[in-house]
XYZ file of C-alpha atoms in Angstrom:
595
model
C -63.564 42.694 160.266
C -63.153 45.973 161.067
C -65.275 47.398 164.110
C -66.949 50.695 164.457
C -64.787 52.482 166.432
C -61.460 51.636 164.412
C -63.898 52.821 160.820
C -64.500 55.936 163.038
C -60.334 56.439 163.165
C -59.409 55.958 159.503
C -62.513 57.991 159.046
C -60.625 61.271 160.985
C -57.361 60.375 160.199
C -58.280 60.737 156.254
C -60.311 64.200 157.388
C -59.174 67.286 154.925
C -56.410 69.367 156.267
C -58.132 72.056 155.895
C -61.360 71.384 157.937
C -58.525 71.506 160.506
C -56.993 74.273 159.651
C -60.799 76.363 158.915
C -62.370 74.727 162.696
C -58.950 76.210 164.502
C -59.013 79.756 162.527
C -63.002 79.952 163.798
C -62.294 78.850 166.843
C -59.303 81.917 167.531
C -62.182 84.318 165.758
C -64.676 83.519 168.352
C -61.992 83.677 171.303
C -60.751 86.846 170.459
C -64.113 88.088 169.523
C -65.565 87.349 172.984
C -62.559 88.868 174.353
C -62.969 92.111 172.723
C -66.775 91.899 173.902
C -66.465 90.637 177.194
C -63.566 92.783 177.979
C -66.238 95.901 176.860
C -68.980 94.468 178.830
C -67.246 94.009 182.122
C -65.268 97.174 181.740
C -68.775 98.451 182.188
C -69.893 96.390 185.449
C -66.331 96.690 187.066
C -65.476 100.041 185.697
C -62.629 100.353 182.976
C -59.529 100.785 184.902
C -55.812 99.417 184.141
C -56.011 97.116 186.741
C -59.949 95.811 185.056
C -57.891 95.388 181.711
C -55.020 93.577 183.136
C -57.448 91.207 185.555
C -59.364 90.347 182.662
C -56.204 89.652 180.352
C -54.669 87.324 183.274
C -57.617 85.359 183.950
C -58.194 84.794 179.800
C -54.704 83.719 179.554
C -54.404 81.734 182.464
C -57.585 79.575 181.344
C -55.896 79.622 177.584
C -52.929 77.789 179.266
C -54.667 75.937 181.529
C -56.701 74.359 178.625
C -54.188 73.962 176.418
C -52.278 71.239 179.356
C -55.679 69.864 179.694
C -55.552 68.866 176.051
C -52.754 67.120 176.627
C -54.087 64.581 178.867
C -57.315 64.103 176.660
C -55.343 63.659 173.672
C -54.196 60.517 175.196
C -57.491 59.222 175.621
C -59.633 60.213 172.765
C -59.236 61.035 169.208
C -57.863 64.237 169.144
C -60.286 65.703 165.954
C -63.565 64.089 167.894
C -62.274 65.874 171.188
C -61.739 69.162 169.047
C -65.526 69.486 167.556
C -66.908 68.812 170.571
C -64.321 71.234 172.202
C -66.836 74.044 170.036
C -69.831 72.618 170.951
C -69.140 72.631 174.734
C -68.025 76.432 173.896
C -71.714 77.158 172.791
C -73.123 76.276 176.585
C -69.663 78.220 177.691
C -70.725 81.633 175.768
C -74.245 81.401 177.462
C -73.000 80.699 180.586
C -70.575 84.110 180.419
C -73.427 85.981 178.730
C -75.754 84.774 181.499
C -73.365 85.948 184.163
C -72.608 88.781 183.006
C -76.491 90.358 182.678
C -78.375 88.568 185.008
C -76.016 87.879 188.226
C -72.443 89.797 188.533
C -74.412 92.755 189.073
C -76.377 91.800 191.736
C -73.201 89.955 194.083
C -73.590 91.190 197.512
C -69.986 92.608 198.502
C -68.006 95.270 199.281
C -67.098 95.759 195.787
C -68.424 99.750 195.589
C -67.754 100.671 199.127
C -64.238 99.171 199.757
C -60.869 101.311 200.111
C -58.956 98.251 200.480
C -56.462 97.900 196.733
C -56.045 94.207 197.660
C -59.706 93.794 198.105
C -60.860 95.508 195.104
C -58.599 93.692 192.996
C -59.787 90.336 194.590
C -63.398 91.276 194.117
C -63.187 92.432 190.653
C -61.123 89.314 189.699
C -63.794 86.994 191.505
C -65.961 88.087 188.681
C -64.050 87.603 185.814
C -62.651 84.245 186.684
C -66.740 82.928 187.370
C -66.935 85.014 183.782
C -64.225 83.936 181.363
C -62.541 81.107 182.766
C -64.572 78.520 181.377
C -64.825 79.530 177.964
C -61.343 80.539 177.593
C -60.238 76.690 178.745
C -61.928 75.301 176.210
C -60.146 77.862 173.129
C -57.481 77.193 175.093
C -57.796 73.188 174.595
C -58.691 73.623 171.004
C -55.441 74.722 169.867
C -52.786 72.086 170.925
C -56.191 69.097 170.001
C -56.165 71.162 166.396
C -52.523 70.425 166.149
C -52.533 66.987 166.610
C -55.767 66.480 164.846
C -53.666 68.058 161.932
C -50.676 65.092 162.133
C -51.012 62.288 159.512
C -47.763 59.849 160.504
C -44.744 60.345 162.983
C -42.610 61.480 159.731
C -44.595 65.155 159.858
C -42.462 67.740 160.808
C -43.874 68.966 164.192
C -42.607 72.470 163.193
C -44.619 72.613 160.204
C -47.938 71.340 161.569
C -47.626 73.836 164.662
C -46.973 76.654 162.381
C -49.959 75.770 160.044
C -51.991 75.687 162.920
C -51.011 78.688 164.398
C -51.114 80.636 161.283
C -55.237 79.726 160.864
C -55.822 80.251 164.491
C -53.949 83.815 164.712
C -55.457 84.742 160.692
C -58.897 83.790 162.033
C -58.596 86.050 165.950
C -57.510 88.973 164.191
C -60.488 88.694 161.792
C -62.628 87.983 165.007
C -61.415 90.820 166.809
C -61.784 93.087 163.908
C -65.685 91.974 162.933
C -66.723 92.279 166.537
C -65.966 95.292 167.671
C -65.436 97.429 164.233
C -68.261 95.835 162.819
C -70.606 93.296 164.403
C -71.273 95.623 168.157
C -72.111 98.624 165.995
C -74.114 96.802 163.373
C -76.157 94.354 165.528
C -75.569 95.233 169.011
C -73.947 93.070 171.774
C -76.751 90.777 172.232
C -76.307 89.418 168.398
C -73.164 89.645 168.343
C -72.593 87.219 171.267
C -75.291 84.745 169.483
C -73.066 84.585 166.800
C -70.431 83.657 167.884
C -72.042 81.130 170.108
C -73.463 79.667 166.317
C -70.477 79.707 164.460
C -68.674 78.043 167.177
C -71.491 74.922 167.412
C -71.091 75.032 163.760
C -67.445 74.900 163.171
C -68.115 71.476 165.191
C -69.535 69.859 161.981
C -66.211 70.034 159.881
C -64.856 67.736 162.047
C -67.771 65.770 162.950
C -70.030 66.390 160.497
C -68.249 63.451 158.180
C -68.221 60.714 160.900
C -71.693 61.220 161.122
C -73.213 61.316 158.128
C -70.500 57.933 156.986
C -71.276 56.388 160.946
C -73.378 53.008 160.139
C -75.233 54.114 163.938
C -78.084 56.120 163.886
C -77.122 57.743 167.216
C -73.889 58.519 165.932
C -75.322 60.805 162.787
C -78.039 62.118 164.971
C -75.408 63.232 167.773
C -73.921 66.497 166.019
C -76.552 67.595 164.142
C -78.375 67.882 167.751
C -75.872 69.406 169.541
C -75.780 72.369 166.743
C -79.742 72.470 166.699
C -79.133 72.786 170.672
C -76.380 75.843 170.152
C -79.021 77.485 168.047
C -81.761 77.103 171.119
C -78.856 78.250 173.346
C -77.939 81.296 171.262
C -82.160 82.604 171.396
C -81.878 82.151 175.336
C -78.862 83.883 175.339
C -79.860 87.514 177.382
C -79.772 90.916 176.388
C -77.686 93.533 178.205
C -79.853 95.270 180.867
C -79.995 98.710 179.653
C -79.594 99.363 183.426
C -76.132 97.510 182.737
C -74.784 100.030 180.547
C -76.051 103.549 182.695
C -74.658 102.351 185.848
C -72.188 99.609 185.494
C -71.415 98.508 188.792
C -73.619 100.470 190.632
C -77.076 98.761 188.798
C -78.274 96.960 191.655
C -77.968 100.896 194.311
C -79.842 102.516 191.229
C -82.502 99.687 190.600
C -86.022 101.421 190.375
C -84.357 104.835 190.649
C -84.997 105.211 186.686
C -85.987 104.577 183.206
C -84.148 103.750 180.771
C -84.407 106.458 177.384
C -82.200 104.721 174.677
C -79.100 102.126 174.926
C -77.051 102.870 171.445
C -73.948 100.768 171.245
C -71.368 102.161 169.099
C -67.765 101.302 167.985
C -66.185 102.562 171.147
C -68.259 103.185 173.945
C -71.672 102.202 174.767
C -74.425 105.044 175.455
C -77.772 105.053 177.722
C -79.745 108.069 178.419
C -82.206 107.546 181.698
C -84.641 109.902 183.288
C -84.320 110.017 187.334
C -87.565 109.944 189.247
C -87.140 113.392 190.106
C -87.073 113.999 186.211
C -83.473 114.315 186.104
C -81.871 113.105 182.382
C -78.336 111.663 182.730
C -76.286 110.792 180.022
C -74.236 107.713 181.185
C -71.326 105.566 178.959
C -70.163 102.571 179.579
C -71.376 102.547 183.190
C -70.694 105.913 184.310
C -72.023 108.803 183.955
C -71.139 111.587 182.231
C -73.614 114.312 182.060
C -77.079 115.126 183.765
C -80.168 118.149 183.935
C -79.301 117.908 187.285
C -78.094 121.809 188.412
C -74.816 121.247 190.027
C -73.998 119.001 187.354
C -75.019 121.456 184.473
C -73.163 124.556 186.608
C -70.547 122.490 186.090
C -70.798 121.500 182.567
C -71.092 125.775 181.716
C -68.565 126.782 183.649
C -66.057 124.797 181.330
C -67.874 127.345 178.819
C -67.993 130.291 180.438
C -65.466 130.828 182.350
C -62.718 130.914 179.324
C -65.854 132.227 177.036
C -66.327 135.559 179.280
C -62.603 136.104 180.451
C -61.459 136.263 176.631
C -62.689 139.877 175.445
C -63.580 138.068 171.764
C -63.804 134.727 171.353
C -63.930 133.421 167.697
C -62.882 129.918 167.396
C -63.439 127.252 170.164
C -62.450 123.687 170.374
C -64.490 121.147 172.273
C -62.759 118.161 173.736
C -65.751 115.333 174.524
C -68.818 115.901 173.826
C -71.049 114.212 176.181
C -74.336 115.647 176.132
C -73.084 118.873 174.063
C -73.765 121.385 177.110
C -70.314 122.448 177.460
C -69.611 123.166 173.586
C -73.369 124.484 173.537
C -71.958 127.194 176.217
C -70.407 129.074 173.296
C -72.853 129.241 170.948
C -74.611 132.090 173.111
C -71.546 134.322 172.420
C -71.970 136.785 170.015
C -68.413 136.601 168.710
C -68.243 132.967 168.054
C -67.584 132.195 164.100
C -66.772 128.420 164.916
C -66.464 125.656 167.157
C -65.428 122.180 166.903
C -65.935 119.589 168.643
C -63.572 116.358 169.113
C -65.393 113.259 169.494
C -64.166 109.106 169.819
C -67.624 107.964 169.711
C -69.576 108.638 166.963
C -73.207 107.410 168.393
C -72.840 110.176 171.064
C -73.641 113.505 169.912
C -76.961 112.380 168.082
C -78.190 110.216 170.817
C -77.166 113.516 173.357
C -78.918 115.503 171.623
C -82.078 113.930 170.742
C -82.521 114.473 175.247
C -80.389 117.512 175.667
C -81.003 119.819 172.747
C -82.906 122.581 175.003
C -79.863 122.269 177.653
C -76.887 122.371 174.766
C -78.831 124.619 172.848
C -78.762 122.251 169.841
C -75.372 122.821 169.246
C -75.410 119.674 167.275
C -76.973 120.801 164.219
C -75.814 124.259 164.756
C -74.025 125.696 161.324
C -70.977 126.936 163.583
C -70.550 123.471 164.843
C -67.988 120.677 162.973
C -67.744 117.453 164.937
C -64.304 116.112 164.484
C -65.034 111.992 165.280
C -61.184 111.234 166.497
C -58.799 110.695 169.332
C -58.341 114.176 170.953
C -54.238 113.342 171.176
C -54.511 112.610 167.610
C -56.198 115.220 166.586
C -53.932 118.129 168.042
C -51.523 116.398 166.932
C -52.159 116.119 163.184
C -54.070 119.760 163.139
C -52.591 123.331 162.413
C -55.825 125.117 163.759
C -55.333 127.538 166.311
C -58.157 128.179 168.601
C -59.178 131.303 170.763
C -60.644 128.460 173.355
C -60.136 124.867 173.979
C -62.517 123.298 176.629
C -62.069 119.409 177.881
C -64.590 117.659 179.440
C -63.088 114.404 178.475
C -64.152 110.582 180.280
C -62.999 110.294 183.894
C -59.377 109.917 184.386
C -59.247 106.284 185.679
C -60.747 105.150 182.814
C -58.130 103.608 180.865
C -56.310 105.507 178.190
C -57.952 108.784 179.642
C -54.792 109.748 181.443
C -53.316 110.539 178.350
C -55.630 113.309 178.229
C -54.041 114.571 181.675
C -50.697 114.279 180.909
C -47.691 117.165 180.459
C -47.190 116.394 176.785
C -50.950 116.706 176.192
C -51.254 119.359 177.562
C -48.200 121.201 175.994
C -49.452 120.206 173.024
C -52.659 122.263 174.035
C -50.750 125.329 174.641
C -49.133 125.411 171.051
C -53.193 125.268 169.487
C -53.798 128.256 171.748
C -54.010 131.696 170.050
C -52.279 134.527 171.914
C -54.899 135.461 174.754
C -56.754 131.941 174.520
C -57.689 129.822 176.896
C -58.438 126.214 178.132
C -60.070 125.090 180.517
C -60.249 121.394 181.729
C -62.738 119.177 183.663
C -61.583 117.607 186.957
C -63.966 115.607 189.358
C -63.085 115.351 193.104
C -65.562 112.471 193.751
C -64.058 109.144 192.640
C -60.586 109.942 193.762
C -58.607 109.892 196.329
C -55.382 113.053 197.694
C -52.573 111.857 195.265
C -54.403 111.643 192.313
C -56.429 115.143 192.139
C -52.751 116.774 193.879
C -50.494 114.768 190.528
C -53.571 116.034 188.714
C -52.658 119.922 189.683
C -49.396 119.824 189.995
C -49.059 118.450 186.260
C -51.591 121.090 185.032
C -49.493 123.641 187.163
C -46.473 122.408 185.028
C -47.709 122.725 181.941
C -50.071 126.400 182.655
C -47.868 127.671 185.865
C -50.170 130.857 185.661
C -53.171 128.434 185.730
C -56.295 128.997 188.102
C -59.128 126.478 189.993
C -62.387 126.765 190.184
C -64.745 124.868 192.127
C -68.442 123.549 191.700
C -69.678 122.712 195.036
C -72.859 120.088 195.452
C -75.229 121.742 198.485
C -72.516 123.667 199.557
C -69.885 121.066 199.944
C -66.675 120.311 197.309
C -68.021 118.252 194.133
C -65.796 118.848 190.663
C -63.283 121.502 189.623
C -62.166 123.305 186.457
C -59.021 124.286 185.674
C -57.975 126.922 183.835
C -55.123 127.683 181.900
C -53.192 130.466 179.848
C -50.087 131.804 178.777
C -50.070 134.893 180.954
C -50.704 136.041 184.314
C -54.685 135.965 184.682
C -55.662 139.628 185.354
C -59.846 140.051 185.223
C -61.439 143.350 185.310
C -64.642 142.856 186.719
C -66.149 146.592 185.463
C -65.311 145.530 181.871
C -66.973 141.602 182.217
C -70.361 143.316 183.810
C -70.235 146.026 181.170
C -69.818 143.309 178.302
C -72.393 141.313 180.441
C -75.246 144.603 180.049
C -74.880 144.645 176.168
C -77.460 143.755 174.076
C -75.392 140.987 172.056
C -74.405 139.513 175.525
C -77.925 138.750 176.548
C -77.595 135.177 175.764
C -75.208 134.847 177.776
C -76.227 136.155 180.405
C -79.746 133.914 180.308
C -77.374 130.937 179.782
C -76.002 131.890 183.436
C -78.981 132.947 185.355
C -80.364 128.942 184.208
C -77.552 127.731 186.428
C -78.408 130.087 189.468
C -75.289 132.517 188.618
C -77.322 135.946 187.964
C -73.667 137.983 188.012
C -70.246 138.075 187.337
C -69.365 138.010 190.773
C -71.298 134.460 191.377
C -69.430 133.283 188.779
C -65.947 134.073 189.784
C -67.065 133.830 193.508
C -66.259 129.728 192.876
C -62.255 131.134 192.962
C -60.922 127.865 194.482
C -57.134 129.200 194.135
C -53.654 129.110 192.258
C -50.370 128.062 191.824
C -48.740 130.206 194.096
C -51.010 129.089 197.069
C -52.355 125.499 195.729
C -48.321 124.876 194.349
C -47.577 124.373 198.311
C -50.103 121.371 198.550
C -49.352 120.003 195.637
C -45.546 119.937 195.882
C -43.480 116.640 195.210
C -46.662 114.894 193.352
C -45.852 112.728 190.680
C -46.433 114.354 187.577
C -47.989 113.062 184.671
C -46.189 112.419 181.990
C -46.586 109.944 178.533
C -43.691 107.776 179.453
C -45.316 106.372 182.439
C -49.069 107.266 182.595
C -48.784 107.182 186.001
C -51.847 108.828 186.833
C -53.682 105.894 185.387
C -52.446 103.940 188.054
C -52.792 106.710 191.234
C -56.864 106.814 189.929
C -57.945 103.667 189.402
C -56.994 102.812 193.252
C -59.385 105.915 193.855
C -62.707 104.800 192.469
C -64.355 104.102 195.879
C -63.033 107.041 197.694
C -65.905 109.681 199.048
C -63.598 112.092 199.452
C -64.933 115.061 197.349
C -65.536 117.979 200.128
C -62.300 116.538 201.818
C -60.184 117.134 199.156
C -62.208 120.753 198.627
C -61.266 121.408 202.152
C -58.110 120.757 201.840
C -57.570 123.468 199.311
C -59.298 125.688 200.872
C -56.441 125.539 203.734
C -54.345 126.411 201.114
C -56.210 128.789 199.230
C -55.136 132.483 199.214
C -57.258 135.982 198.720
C -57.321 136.540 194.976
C -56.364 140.048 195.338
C -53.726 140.184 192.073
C -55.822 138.936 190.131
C -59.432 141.177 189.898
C -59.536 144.294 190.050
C -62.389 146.586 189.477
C -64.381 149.341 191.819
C -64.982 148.716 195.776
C -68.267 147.497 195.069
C -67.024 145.118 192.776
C -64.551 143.851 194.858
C -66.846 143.686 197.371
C -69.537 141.594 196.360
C -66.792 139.541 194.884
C -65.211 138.628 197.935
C -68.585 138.043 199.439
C -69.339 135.601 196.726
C -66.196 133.549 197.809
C -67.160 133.785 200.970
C -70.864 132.137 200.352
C -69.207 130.012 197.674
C -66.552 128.576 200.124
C -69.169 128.056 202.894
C -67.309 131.253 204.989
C -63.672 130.211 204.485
């Protein structure tokens, strides 16, 4: 007679090669699929640093290899094609429980993980998370691979060689189609939310080519009822399966300080980067992506966003063709559309759910520069694009994603920004965004000293936040800067100019003196403090590293201070009449808080 459990063994052994082969390819789409979306997700809540990347890497291949000596021990005990369907259907409670942790508790640990200076301590903190995160669900992929391979072995006289490779081959075809549908596809198409409640499906249902046949042939009742409950229960798992908070998304790791602060507008989650707009209590509108934000109606913040405009826009005597790098919520690019002279501007842009979702909340700020006929959005890298491009441009203004984001350093480095130089006309400008909150001495004095490389004739400004150091912009050109401020206020009194000059007095600058009264310094005085920084170049990315050790530093009117030590009378470059001169230097003066 033959008993039940040895009908249940010839039963898998004579199992399809390819159920095998189709359950492991699944199985590597839905592990590299969560990676993708997890490693989005908690890029968000931990901010998206190297060191995020590489934690959440580690801890995904540690559990991969962990799992996979795990299966070794099971495979001893139980038959390795039962142990690999229900290896899926454990995933399906595994993909909750990540999903679960990721919305509804990681952001609300109590620790130092937003106030601490400590590297060793941030690291710890921010790994903490991902190992409560991704562990478990990665130890079960990881078990599924070596229990596929010997689910896949008919007699001892298969060549271990070929099975392996067969294996391998459907588990790496089926990640790279998994990490391809979920974040070219699946995140932009049905949002995060869905996307993780597919994958927790397809995983419960990958379960049934394995097990599906032992139950329906099993003479038990239990044993055919067994399966087809456990993928009924991944499809009750995948409706409880949370949303990401909106609040998630605007402020990342800093959602639980910002709880009840604001509403949230819109969440629009695109191929790249995830948007939320939120109005403040105090009616403030902040555009924030993935976690951060990146612009605001706040009035230091949309000084700052202006001056990228306006500084280059007004020292040019006839701007014509501008380039915008980022476009955020469009008020920096909107800057030029005030100037009479403008015939084009473009505007380079990763994310392609950005500018219409900016601009449905900051069309009266950017002046609607979106829809504007002058306006072509360029959706592409920004290195890419300069790259592949012959257009010259009169003005090229950056305001890309802060530099410890990772990747964004190559935005900040010396062949970048040589390769901005050679898309500058003769006379042009550009002008880059810099934040001194969020960073810490050696990474805004690498940040100089490698725009001083690449523009030595280059100039700071500053944007101070209730009289106290908040962001900079740098400025660079080919020549010695040399502004005449008689022939800025005469173009300033012309009719055509009038725009401009409104765009200005909304951001509390009513002259040209306020305006170049945020003079913050230049090489030849600034060059002493930042002498023998590292500079920043594509072969290491170095300032990738120096940032994202900076994220919890408060440092912003230290590091303003500190140039100011440095910082010498601008006295070569403006020139004008006495009373020019004069209310320039007293603009300094008030913007420097009497230094």
């Amino acid at each position: 007679a033959i008993t039940g459990t040895e009908a249940a063994d010839s039963l898998l052994d004579s199992l399809p090669l390819w159920t095998i082969y189709l359950t492991t390819a699944l199985s590597g789409a839905c592990a590299l699929g969560a990676e993708v979306l997890w490693t989005r997700l908690l890029s968000m809540l931990l901010l998206g640093t190297v060191y995020v990347f590489s934690i959440i890497l580690a801890v995904f291949l540690v559990g991969l290899a962990a799992g996979g000596a795990a299966a070794a021990w099971v495979v001893r005990r139980m038959r390795p094609a039962l142990a690999l369907g229900w290896c899926q259907i454990l995933l399906t409670a595994a993909i909750l429980w990540t999903a679960m942790l990721i919305a509804n508790v990681l952001p609300y640990w109590s620790d130092d993980l937003t106030t601490t200076t400590s590297h060793w301590q941030m690291f710890a903190l921010d790994l903490k998370r991902c190992v409560w995160a991704v562990l478990p669900a990665s130890l079960l992929w990881g078990a599924s691979f070596p229990l596929a391979c010997a689910a896949a072995v008919r007699s001892r006289q298969d060549d271990p060689g070929r099975v392996t490779g067969a294996v391998y081959a459907a588990n790496t075809l089926g990640g790279i189609a998994g990490a391809l549908l979920v974040s070219l596809w699946l995140i932009p198409l049905i949002g995060t939310q869905n996307s993780e409640r597919l994958l927790l499906v397809v995983s419960g249902a990958s379960s049934l080519l394995v097990l599906g046949p032992l139950a329906w042939r099993s003479a038990g009742m239990m044993h055919r009822a067994l399966p087809i409950a456990a993928v009924f229960a991944s499809v009750v798992l995948a409706w409880m399966l949370p949303p990401v908070p909106g609040e998630l998304i605007a402020y990342g790791r800093m959602m639980e300080q910002n709880k009840g602060q604001s509403k949230i507008l819109a969440v629009v989650e695109g191929r790249n980067s995830s948007v939320a707009i939120s109005r403040w209590n105090n009616g403030a509108v902040y555009v924030n992506v993935n976690g951060h934000v990146e612009a605001t109606t706040e009035l230091f913040d949309m000084k700052l966003q202006r001056m990228v405009g306006h500084l280059p826009g007004l020292l040019h005597p006839n701007p014509k063709s501008v380039l915008g790098i980022g476009f955020g919520a469009g008020v920096s690019a909107g800057t030029f559309t005030r100037y009479p002279g403008i015939e084009h501007i473009t505007v380079c842009e990763i994310e392609p759910v950005i500018p219409p979702t900016s601009t449905r909340f900051f069309a009266a700020q950017d002046y609607d520069v979106y829809h504007n006929p002058k306006t072509h959005v360029v959706f592409d890298d920004a290195r890419h694009f300069l790259l592949t491009t012959r257009e010259k441009y009169d003005v090229i203004a950056s305001d890309p994603l802060d530099v410890f984001v990772k990747g964004t350093a190559a935005l900040y480095s010396l062949e970048y920004f040589a390769a901005v130089k050679r898309h500058l006309n003769p006379g042009g400008y550009f002008s880059l965004y810099v934040p001194l909150y969020e960073t810490d001495e050696e990474t805004i004095r690498s940040e100089l000293e490698t725009f001083f490389e690449a523009f030595p004739n280059a100039t700071v400004w500053s944007n101070t936040r209730d009289g106290r150091g908040y962001d900079l912009v740098f400025l660079g050109q080919a020549e010695p800067l040399r502004i005449d401020l008689d022939e800025i206020n005469a173009r300033l009194a012309r009719a055509d100019y009038a725009p401009v000059k409104e765009s200005l007095r909304e951001i509390g600058i009513s002259s040209a003196a306020d305006l170049f009264g945020t003079w913050a310094g230049q090489r030849s005085d600034l060059g002493k403090w930042t002498r023998g920084a590292p500079v920043n170049r594509d072969a290491n990315l170095r300032l990738s590293y120096l940032a994202g050790w900076g994220i919890n530093s408060y440092l912003q009117d230290y590091l303003y201070q500190q140039m100011l030590r440095y910082r010498k009378p601008p006295g070569e470059v403006f020139s004008g009449t006495n009373g020019r001169m004069s209310e320039l230097s007293a603009a300094i003066q008030r913007e420097s808080g009497g230094q």
